CSV table of C-alpha atoms in Angstrom, one decimal:
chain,number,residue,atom,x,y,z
A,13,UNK,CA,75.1,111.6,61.1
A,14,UNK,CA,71.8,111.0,63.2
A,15,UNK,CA,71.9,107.7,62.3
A,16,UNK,CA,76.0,107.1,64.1
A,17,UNK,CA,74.5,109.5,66.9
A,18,UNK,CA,71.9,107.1,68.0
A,19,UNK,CA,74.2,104.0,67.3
A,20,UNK,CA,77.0,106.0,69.4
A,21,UNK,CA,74.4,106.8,72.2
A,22,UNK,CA,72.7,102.8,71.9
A,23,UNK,CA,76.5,101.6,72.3
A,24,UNK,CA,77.4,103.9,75.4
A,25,UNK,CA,73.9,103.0,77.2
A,26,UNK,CA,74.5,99.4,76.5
A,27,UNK,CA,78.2,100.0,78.3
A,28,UNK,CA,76.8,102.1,81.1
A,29,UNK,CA,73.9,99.1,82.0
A,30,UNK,CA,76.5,97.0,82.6
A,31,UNK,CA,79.7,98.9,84.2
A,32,UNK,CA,77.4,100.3,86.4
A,33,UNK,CA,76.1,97.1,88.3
A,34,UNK,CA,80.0,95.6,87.9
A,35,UNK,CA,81.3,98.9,89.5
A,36,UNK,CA,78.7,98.7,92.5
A,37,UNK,CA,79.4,94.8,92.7
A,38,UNK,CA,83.2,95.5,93.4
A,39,UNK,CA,83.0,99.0,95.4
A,40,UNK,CA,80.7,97.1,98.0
A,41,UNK,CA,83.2,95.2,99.4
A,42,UNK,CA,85.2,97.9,100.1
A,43,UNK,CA,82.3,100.1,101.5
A,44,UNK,CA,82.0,97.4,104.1
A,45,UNK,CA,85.3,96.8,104.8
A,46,UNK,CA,85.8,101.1,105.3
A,47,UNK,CA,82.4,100.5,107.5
A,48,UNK,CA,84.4,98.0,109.7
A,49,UNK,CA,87.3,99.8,110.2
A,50,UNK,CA,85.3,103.3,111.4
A,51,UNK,CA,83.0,101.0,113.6
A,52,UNK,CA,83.7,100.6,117.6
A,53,UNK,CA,83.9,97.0,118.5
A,54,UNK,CA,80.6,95.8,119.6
A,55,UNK,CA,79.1,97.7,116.7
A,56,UNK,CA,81.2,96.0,113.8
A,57,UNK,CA,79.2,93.4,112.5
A,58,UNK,CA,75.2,95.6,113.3
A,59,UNK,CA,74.8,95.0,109.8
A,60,UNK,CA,73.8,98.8,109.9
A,61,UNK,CA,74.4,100.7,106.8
A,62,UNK,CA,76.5,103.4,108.7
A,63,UNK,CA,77.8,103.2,112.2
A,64,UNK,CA,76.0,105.0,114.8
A,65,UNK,CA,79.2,106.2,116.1
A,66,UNK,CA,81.6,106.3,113.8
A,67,UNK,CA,85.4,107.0,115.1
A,68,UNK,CA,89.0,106.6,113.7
A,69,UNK,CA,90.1,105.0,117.0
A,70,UNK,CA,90.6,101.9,115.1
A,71,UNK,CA,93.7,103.7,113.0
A,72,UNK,CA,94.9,105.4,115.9
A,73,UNK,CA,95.5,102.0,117.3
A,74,UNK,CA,97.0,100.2,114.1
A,75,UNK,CA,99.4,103.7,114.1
A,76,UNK,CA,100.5,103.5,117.5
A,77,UNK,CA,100.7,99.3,118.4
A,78,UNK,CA,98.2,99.3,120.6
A,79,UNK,CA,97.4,95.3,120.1
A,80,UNK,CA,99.7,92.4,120.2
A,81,UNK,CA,99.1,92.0,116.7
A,82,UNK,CA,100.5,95.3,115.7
A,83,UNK,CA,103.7,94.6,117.7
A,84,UNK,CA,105.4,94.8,114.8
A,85,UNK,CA,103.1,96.8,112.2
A,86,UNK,CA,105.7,99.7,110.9
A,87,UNK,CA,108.6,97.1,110.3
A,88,UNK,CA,106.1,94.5,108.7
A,89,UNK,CA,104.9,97.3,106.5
A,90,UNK,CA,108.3,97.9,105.6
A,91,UNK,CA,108.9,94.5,104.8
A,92,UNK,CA,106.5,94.7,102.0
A,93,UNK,CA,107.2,97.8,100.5
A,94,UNK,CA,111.4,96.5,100.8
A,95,UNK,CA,110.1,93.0,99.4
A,96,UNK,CA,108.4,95.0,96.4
A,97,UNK,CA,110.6,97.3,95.7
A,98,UNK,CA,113.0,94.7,95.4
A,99,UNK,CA,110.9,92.7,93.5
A,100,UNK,CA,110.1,95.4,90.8
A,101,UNK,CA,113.3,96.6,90.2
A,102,UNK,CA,115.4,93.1,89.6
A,103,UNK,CA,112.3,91.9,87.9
A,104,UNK,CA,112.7,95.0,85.7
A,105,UNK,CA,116.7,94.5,85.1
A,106,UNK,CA,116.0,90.7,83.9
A,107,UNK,CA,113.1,91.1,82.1
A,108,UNK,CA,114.5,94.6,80.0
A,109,UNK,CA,117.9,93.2,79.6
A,110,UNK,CA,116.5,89.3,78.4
A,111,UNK,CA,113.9,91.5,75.9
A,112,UNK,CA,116.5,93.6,74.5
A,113,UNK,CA,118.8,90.5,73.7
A,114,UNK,CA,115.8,88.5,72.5
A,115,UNK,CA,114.0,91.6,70.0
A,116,UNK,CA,116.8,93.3,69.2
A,117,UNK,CA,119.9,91.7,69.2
A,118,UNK,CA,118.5,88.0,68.0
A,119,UNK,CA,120.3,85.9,70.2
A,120,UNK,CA,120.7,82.1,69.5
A,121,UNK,CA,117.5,80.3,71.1
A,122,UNK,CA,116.4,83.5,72.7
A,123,UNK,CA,112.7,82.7,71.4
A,124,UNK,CA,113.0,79.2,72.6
A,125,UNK,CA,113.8,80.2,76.1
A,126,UNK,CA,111.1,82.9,76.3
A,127,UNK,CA,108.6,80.7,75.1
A,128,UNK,CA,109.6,77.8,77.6
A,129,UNK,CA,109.7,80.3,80.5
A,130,UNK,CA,105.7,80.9,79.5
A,131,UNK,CA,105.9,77.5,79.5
A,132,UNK,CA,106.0,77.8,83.8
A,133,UNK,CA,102.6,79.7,83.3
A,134,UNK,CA,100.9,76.5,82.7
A,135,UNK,CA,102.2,75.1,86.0
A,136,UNK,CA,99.5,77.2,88.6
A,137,UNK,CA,101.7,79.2,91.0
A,138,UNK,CA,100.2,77.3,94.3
A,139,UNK,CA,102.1,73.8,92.6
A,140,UNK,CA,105.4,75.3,93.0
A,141,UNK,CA,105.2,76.3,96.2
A,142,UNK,CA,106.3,73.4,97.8
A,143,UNK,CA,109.2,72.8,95.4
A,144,UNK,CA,110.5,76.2,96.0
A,145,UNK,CA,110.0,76.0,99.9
A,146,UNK,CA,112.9,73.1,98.9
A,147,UNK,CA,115.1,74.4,96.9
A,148,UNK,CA,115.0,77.7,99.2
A,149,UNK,CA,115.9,75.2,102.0
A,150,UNK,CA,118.8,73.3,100.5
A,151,UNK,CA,120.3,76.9,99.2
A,152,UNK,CA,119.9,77.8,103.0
A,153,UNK,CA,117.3,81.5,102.4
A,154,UNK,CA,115.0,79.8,104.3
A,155,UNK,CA,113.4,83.0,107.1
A,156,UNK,CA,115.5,85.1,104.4
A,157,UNK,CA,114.1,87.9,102.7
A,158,UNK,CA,115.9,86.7,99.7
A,159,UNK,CA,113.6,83.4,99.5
A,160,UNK,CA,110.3,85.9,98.7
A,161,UNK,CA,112.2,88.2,96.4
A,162,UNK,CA,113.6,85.2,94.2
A,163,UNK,CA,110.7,83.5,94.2
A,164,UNK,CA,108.6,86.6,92.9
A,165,UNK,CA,111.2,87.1,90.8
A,166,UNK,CA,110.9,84.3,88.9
A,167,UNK,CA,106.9,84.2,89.0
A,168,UNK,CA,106.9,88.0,87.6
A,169,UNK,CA,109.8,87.3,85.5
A,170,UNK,CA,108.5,85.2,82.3
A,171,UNK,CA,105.3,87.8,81.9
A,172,UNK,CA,107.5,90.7,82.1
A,173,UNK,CA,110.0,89.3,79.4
A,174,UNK,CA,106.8,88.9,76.9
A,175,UNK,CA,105.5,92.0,77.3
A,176,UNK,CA,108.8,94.0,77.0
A,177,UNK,CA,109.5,91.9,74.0
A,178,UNK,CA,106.1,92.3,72.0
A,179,UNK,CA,106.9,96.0,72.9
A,180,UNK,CA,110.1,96.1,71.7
A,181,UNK,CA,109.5,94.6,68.5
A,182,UNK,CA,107.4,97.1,67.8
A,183,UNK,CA,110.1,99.9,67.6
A,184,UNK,CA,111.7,100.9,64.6
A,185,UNK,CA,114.7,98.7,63.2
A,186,UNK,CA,116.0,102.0,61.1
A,187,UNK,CA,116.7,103.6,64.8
A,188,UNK,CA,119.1,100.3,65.4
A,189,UNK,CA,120.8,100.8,62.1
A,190,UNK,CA,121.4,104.4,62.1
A,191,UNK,CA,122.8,104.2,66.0
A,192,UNK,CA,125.0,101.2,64.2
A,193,UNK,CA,126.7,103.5,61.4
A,194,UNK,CA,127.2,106.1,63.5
A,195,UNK,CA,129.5,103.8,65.3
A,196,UNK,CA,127.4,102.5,68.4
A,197,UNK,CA,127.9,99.2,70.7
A,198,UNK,CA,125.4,97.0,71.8
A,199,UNK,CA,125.6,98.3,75.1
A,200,UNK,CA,125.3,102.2,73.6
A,201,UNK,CA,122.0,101.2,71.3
A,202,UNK,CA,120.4,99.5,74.7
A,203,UNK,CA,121.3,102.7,76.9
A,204,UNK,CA,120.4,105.5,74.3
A,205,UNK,CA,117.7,104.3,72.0
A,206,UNK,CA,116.2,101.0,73.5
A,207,UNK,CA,115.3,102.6,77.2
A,208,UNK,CA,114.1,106.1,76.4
A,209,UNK,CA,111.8,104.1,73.9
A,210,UNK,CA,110.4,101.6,76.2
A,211,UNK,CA,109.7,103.8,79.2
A,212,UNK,CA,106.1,103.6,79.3
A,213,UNK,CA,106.4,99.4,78.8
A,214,UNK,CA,109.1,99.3,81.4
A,215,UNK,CA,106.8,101.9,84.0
A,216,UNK,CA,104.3,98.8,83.0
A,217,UNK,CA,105.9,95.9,84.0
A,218,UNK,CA,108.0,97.6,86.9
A,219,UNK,CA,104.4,98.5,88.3
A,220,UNK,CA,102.9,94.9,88.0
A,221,UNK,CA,105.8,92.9,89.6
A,222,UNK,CA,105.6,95.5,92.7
A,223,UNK,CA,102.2,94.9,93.2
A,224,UNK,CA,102.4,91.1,92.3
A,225,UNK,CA,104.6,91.0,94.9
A,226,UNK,CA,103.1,93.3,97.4
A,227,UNK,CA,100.2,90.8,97.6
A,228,UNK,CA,101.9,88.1,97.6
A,229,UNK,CA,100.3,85.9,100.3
A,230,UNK,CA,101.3,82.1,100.1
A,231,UNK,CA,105.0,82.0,99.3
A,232,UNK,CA,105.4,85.0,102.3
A,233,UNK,CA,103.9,82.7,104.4
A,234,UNK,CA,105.9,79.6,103.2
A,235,UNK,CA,108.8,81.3,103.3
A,236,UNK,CA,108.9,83.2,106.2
A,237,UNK,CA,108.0,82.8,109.6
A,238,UNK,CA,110.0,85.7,112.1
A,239,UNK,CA,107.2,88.1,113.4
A,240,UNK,CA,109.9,91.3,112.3
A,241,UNK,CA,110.8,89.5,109.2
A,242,UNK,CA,107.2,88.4,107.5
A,243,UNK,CA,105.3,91.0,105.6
A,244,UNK,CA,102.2,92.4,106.6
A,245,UNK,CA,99.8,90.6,104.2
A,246,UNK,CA,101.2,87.7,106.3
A,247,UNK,CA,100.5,89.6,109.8
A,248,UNK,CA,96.7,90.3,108.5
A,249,UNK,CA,96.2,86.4,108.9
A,250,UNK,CA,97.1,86.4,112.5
A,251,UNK,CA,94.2,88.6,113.2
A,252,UNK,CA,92.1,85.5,112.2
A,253,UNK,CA,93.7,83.0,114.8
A,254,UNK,CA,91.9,83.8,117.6
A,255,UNK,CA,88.1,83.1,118.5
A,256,UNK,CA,87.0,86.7,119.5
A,257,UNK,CA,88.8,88.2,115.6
A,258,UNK,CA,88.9,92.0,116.1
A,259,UNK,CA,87.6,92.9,112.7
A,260,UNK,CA,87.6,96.0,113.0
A,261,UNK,CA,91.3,96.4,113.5
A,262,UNK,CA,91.7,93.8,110.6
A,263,UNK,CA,89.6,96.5,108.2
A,264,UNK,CA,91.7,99.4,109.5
A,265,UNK,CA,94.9,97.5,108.9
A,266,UNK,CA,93.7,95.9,105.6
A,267,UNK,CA,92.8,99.8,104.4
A,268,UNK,CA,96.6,101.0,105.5
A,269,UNK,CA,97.8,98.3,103.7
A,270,UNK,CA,95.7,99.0,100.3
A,271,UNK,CA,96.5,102.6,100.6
A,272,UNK,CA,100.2,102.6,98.8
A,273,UNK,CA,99.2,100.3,95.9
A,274,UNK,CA,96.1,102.1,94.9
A,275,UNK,CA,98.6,105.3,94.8
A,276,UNK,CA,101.4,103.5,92.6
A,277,UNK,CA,98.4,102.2,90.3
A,278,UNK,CA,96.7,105.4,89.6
A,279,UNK,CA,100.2,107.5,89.8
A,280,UNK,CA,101.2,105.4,86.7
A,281,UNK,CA,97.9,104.2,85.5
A,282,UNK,CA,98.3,106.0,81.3
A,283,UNK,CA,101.8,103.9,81.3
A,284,UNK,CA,100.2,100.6,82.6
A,285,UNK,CA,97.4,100.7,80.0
A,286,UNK,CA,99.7,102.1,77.3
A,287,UNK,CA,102.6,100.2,78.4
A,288,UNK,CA,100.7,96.3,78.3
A,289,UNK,CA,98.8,96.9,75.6
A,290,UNK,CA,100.0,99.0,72.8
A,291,UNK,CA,103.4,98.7,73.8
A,292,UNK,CA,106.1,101.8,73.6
A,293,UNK,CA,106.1,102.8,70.0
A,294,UNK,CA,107.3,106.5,69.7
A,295,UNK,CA,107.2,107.6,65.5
């Protein structure tokens, strides 16, 4: 027992030497960019550890549109969180229903098309982007909502369709044949014994197509260019088109705009590390 103590303790030091230094490395970034955002103007870039007078007129200012950046700032953050929301949820209706019909049901070829939708993975995201900026423009959704959401869609989609299906094929087969005898459709087994079973795998991908999609940079810029139509990972560029940035407004922004994904991440984080890695098996 002394012996597994002292291995247990050796193994946990080990761990802690090097999470620490990793935790520091990526907290600092977001110490200075909270540093930024409490500093006044001329004091932003010191280099001081801690402002000498730190304020919260830079969030009063975001909140209320007091620069020509922010014209727009409530409907652009709105953009996103529509965008994402949309994103997630059709993502989540494509990818459960495509799963379902691949795991369970066996459908002719349905491995073959899963595997040559991974297939797209091999292809970086930043390639596409100008072959979807085309084929959004001959469909006509160019400055359309629509062009972002479809194109997430079908980034977030293949991922989504694994996952789900590794998870799925994980649950029980005697649940499918029991719900069979007693007289069940297709559609009755997916609605009363495939979802309840899958929640925590279907909480998982849900939550990583809204936040693929939340910061989602490139194809929101491709795609759209109205001020009240873009989203606001778009608008944080603008701050960086003039010669005289205002940095600190960009921090305050940037820290709004962090605030609701760090919520949905750690309001759901026990499904997204149950959901992507275990999968949803319920005994």
């Amino acid at each position: 027992m002394k012996r597994l103590s002292l291995k247990k303790i050796s193994t946990e030091a080990q761990l802690l030497l090097v999470g620490i230094p990793v935790l520091l490395w990526t907290l600092i970034p977001v110490y200075h960019m909270f540093l930024f955002a409490i500093s006044e103007r001329d004091t932003a870039t010191s280099g001081r550890l801690w402002p000498q007078n730190p304020t919260l007129q830079n969030f009063d200012i975001v909140f209320q549109k007091k620069h020509f950046y922010l014209n727009h700032f409530w409907q652009q953050l709105g953009n996103s969180l529509l965008i994402a929301l949309a994103v997630g949820a059709i993502t989540l209706f494509i990818a459960t229903c495509a799963a379902f019909a691949i795991s369970r049901l066996k459908v002719r070829g349905g491995r073959t098309v899963m595997n040559l939708a991974l297939f797209t993975y091999f292809i970086p995201a930043a390639f596409l982007a100008v072959p979807m900026y085309k084929t959004m423009g001959n469909y006509g959704l160019l400055n359309n909502q629509w062009a972002l959401i479809l194109a997430m869609v079908t980034i977030a989609s293949p991922y989504c369709i694994w996952v789900l299906k590794q998870a799925s094929d994980k649950l029980p087969w005697e649940l499918d044949e029991a719900a069979r005898m007693d007289g069940a459709s297709p559609l009755q087994l997916f609605r009363l014994v495939y979802l309840p079973l899958m929640v925590p795998s279907l909480v998982a991908v849900g939550t990583y197509s809204l936040l693929l999609a939340w910061n989602e940079y490139l194809y929101a810029f491709l795609l759209l260019s109205n001020d009240a139509d873009i989203t606001l990972a778009v608008a944080l560029g603008n701050f960086l088109s003039a010669d005289d940035s205002p940095w600190e407004l960009l921090m305050a922004t940037g820290l709004v705009y962090a605030l609701p994904p760090a919520a949905i991440y750690y309001a759901f984080k026990r499904y997204m590390v149950s959901g992507l890695t275990a999968g949803a098996v319920k005994s």
